[in-house]
């Protein structure tokens, strides 16, 4: 597995958690899993994948955009965490969260991955996947 495959698989997992919440309504356990998974993913992605691309002309602006989007989603996750707001308000925030996450994923996979694939050879992409998994473990610990 390379870094692109690892990130894509995690993007799908986050989207599945969001779909569960949209379909099933407020569920604190599922939401907390989503919140933790997203934060760990975003921080590890920044440490490994973004760091590799942040100084390259082809990808620097996209990496900065990715950082901003991660912070925006994390703020929304924090605002929603433990909230006792009415269900309709919470669902509205959930829809905003889902839209923001999907826009981020589409932008990252559609606009950042192509130039990153040109910059990162297969062997390095496989190493980065291992580093990404280790970073996630360190962050989650």
Short mmCIF file of C-alpha atoms in Angstrom, two decimals:
data_model
loop_
_atom_site.label_atom_id
_atom_site.label_comp_id
_atom_site.label_asym_id
_atom_site.label_seq_id
_atom_site.Cartn_x
_atom_site.Cartn_y
_atom_site.Cartn_z
CA UNK A 1 0.00 0.00 0.00
CA UNK A 2 1.29 3.46 -0.81
CA UNK A 3 0.47 6.82 0.74
CA UNK A 4 -2.18 7.62 -1.86
CA UNK A 5 -3.99 4.35 -1.23
CA UNK A 6 -3.73 4.79 2.55
CA UNK A 7 -5.12 8.32 2.47
CA UNK A 8 -7.91 7.35 0.08
CA UNK A 9 -8.96 4.45 2.33
CA UNK A 10 -9.12 6.77 5.32
CA UNK A 11 -11.08 9.36 3.37
CA UNK A 12 -13.64 6.65 2.61
CA UNK A 13 -13.78 5.64 6.27
CA UNK A 14 -14.46 9.21 7.41
CA UNK A 15 -17.17 9.55 4.78
CA UNK A 16 -18.76 6.30 6.02
CA UNK A 17 -18.88 7.63 9.60
CA UNK A 18 -20.52 10.80 8.33
CA UNK A 19 -23.07 8.80 6.34
CA UNK A 20 -23.89 6.75 9.47
CA UNK A 21 -24.61 9.93 11.39
CA UNK A 22 -26.66 11.47 8.59
CA UNK A 23 -28.75 8.33 8.22
CA UNK A 24 -29.03 7.35 11.88
CA UNK A 25 -29.09 10.68 13.66
CA UNK A 26 -27.06 11.81 16.61
CA UNK A 27 -24.97 9.03 18.10
CA UNK A 28 -22.30 10.22 20.51
CA UNK A 29 -20.14 7.10 20.15
CA UNK A 30 -20.08 7.25 16.34
CA UNK A 31 -19.48 10.99 16.43
CA UNK A 32 -16.56 10.62 18.86
CA UNK A 33 -15.04 7.90 16.66
CA UNK A 34 -15.37 10.23 13.67
CA UNK A 35 -13.86 13.15 15.59
CA UNK A 36 -10.85 11.21 16.83
CA UNK A 37 -10.28 9.45 13.50
CA UNK A 38 -10.38 12.72 11.59
CA UNK A 39 -8.02 14.52 13.97
CA UNK A 40 -5.49 11.66 14.00
CA UNK A 41 -5.71 11.35 10.22
CA UNK A 42 -5.30 15.08 9.61
CA UNK A 43 -2.34 15.50 11.96
CA UNK A 44 -0.52 12.44 10.58
CA UNK A 45 -1.26 13.53 7.01
CA UNK A 46 0.21 16.94 7.76
CA UNK A 47 3.32 15.47 9.41
CA UNK A 48 4.09 13.02 6.62
CA UNK A 49 2.34 13.81 3.33
CA UNK A 50 1.97 17.58 3.53
CA UNK A 51 5.49 18.04 4.91
CA UNK A 52 6.86 16.21 1.85
CA UNK A 53 4.97 18.56 -0.50
CA UNK A 54 4.87 21.94 1.28
CA UNK A 55 8.03 23.38 -0.26
CA UNK A 56 7.37 22.33 -3.84
CA UNK A 57 6.06 25.01 -6.19
CA UNK A 58 3.57 22.58 -7.72
CA UNK A 59 1.92 21.72 -4.41
CA UNK A 60 2.69 24.40 -1.78
CA UNK A 61 -0.54 26.39 -2.23
CA UNK A 62 -2.64 23.22 -2.18
CA UNK A 63 -0.93 22.08 1.03
CA UNK A 64 -1.67 25.44 2.68
CA UNK A 65 -5.30 25.08 1.59
CA UNK A 66 -5.37 21.57 3.06
CA UNK A 67 -4.06 22.87 6.40
CA UNK A 68 -6.81 25.53 6.46
CA UNK A 69 -9.49 22.99 5.64
CA UNK A 70 -8.27 20.61 8.36
CA UNK A 71 -8.45 23.41 10.94
CA UNK A 72 -11.94 24.40 9.78
CA UNK A 73 -13.22 20.83 10.11
CA UNK A 74 -11.53 20.37 13.50
CA UNK A 75 -13.18 23.55 14.81
CA UNK A 76 -16.58 22.31 13.68
CA UNK A 77 -15.95 18.88 15.23
CA UNK A 78 -14.98 20.54 18.51
CA UNK A 79 -18.06 22.77 18.43
CA UNK A 80 -20.32 19.77 17.85
CA UNK A 81 -18.63 17.53 20.43
CA UNK A 82 -20.71 17.18 23.57
CA UNK A 83 -23.16 19.75 22.28
CA UNK A 84 -26.64 19.78 23.75
CA UNK A 85 -28.12 21.82 20.93
CA UNK A 86 -31.47 20.78 19.44
CA UNK A 87 -31.44 17.89 16.97
CA UNK A 88 -32.31 20.07 13.97
CA UNK A 89 -29.44 22.46 14.73
CA UNK A 90 -27.03 19.57 15.24
CA UNK A 91 -28.13 18.00 11.94
CA UNK A 92 -27.56 21.32 10.19
CA UNK A 93 -24.01 21.41 11.58
CA UNK A 94 -23.55 17.78 10.55
CA UNK A 95 -24.52 18.62 6.98
CA UNK A 96 -22.04 21.52 6.95
CA UNK A 97 -19.39 19.17 8.32
CA UNK A 98 -20.15 16.55 5.67
CA UNK A 99 -20.04 19.15 2.89
CA UNK A 100 -16.72 20.56 4.16
CA UNK A 101 -15.14 17.11 4.50
CA UNK A 102 -16.30 16.01 1.05
CA UNK A 103 -15.06 19.23 -0.54
CA UNK A 104 -11.70 18.74 1.19
CA UNK A 105 -11.41 15.11 0.06
CA UNK A 106 -12.39 15.93 -3.52
CA UNK A 107 -9.91 18.79 -3.63
CA UNK A 108 -7.12 16.78 -2.11
CA UNK A 109 -7.59 13.70 -4.26
CA UNK A 110 -8.50 15.63 -7.40
CA UNK A 111 -6.07 18.55 -7.23
CA UNK A 112 -3.22 17.60 -4.84
CA UNK A 113 -2.78 13.90 -5.58
CA UNK A 114 -1.99 14.31 -9.33
CA UNK A 115 1.04 16.60 -8.93
CA UNK A 116 2.08 14.70 -5.79
CA UNK A 117 2.13 11.46 -7.79
CA UNK A 118 4.53 13.10 -10.25
CA UNK A 119 6.82 14.20 -7.39
CA UNK A 120 6.74 11.02 -5.30
CA UNK A 121 8.02 7.81 -6.85
CA UNK A 122 6.36 4.48 -5.99
CA UNK A 123 9.01 3.32 -3.52
CA UNK A 124 8.90 6.61 -1.61
CA UNK A 125 5.08 6.52 -1.64
CA UNK A 126 5.24 3.11 0.03
CA UNK A 127 7.70 4.39 2.67
CA UNK A 128 5.45 7.40 3.31
CA UNK A 129 2.51 5.05 3.93
CA UNK A 130 4.50 3.31 6.66
CA UNK A 131 5.53 6.61 8.21
CA UNK A 132 1.92 7.77 8.04
CA UNK A 133 0.72 4.68 9.93
CA UNK A 134 3.44 5.16 12.58
CA UNK A 135 2.57 8.85 12.96
CA UNK A 136 -1.08 7.92 13.46
CA UNK A 137 -0.10 5.47 16.18
CA UNK A 138 2.06 8.06 17.92
CA UNK A 139 -0.68 10.69 17.77
CA UNK A 140 -3.39 8.33 19.00
CA UNK A 141 -1.25 7.11 21.92
#
